[in-house]
Tab-separated table of C-alpha atoms in Angstrom:
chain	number	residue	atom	x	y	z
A	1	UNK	CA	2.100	49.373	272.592
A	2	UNK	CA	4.668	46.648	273.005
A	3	UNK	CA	7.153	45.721	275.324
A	4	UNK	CA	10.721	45.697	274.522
A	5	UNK	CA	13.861	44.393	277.103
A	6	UNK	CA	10.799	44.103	279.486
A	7	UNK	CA	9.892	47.865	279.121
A	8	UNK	CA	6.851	49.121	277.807
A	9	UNK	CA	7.522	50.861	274.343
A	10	UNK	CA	4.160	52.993	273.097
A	11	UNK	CA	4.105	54.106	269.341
A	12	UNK	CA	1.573	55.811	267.134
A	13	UNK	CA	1.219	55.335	263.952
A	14	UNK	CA	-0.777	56.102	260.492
A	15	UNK	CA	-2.605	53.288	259.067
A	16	UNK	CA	0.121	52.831	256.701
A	17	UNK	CA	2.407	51.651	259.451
A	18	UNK	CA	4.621	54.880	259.431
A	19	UNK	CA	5.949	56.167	262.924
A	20	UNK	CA	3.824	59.185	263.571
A	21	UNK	CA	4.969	59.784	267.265
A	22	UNK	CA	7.023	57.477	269.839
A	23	UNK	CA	5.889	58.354	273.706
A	24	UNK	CA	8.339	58.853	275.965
A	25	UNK	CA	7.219	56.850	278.608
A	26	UNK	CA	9.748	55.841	281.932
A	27	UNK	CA	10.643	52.597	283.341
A	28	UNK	CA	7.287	50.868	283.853
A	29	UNK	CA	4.042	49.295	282.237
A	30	UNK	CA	1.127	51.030	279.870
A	31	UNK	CA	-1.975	49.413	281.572
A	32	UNK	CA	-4.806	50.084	279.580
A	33	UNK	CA	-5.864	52.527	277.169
A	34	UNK	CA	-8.535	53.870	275.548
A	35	UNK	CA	-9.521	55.527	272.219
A	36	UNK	CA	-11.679	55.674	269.007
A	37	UNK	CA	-10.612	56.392	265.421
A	38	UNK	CA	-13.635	58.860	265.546
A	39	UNK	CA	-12.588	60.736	267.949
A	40	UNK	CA	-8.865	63.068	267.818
A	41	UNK	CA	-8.052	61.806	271.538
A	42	UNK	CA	-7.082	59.155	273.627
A	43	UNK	CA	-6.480	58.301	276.848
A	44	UNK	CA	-3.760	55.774	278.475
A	45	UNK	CA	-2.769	54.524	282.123
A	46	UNK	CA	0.820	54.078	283.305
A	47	UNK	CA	1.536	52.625	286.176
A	48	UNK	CA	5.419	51.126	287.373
A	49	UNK	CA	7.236	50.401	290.363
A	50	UNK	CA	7.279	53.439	292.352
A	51	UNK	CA	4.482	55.264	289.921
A	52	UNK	CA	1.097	54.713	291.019
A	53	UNK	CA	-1.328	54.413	288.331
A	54	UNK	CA	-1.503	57.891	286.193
A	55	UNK	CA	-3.559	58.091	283.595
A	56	UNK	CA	-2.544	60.459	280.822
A	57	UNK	CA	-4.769	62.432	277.815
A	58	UNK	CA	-3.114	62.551	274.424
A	59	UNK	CA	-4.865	64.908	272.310
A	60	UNK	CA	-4.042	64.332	267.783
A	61	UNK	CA	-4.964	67.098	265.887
A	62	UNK	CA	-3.638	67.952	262.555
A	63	UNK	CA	-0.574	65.666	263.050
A	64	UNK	CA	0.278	67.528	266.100
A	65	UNK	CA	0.144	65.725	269.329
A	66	UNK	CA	-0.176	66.573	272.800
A	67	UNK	CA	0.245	64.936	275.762
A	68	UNK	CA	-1.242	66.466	279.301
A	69	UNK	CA	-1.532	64.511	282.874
A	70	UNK	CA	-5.417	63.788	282.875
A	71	UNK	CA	-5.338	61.954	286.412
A	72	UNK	CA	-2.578	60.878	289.323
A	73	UNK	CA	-2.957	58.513	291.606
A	74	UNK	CA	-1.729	60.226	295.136
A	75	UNK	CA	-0.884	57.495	298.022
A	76	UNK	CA	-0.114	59.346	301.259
A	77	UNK	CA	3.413	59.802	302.967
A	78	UNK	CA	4.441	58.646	299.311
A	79	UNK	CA	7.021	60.800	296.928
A	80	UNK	CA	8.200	58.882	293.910
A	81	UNK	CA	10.712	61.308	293.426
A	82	UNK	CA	12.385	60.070	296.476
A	83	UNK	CA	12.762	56.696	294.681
A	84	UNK	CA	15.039	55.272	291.238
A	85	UNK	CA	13.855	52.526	289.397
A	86	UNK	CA	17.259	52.037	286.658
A	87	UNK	CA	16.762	49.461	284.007
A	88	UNK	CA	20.279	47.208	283.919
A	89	UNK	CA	21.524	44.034	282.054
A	90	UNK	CA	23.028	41.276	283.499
A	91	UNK	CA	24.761	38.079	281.795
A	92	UNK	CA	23.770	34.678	281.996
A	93	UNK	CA	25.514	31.415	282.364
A	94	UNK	CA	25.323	31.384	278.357
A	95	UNK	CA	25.706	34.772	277.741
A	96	UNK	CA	22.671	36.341	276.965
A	97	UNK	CA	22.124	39.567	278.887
A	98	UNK	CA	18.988	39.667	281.126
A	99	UNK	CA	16.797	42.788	281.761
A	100	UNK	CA	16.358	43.585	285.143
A	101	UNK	CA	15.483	46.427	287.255
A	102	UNK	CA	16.806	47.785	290.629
């Protein structure tokens, strides 16, 4: 896991540093996860702006690998879908274009 443009970017791979599987994870932070090279499963937290904290099970097993929700945080009178978090770039005084989110 690494962040990118200020965006969480979360990548398995083998131990020979080959991409195995890239998440597809939305506009917000990985927050923890958890795992063991014994085991064929993991587990991971995301958590962003208008996502409470939702922790996700990611099951590996014979290179194929499966993602399920595991657990959602639910805050009451709350509907994310209600909400947009967009990722834009703006330009600064020198030019560089700075990540930010609205």
């Amino acid at each position: 896991c690494y962040m990118h443009d200020v965006k969480n970017i979360m990548q398995l791979r083998n131990f020979s540093g080959e991409l195995v599987h890239k998440f597809d994870l939305k506009i917000g932070s990985v927050v923890g996860f958890s795992g063991d090279i014994r085991h064929n499963e993991m587990f991971y937290k995301f958590s962003s702006q208008i996502t409470p904290g939702t922790i996700y099970h990611v099951s590996v097993e014979n290179s194929s690998i499966s993602q399920k929700l595991h657990l959602q945080t639910e805050v009451n009178n709350f509907n994310p879908d209600d909400f947009k978090v967009e990722q834009v770039f703006y330009p600064s005084k020198d030019g560089i274009m700075v990540p930010m989110f609205i």
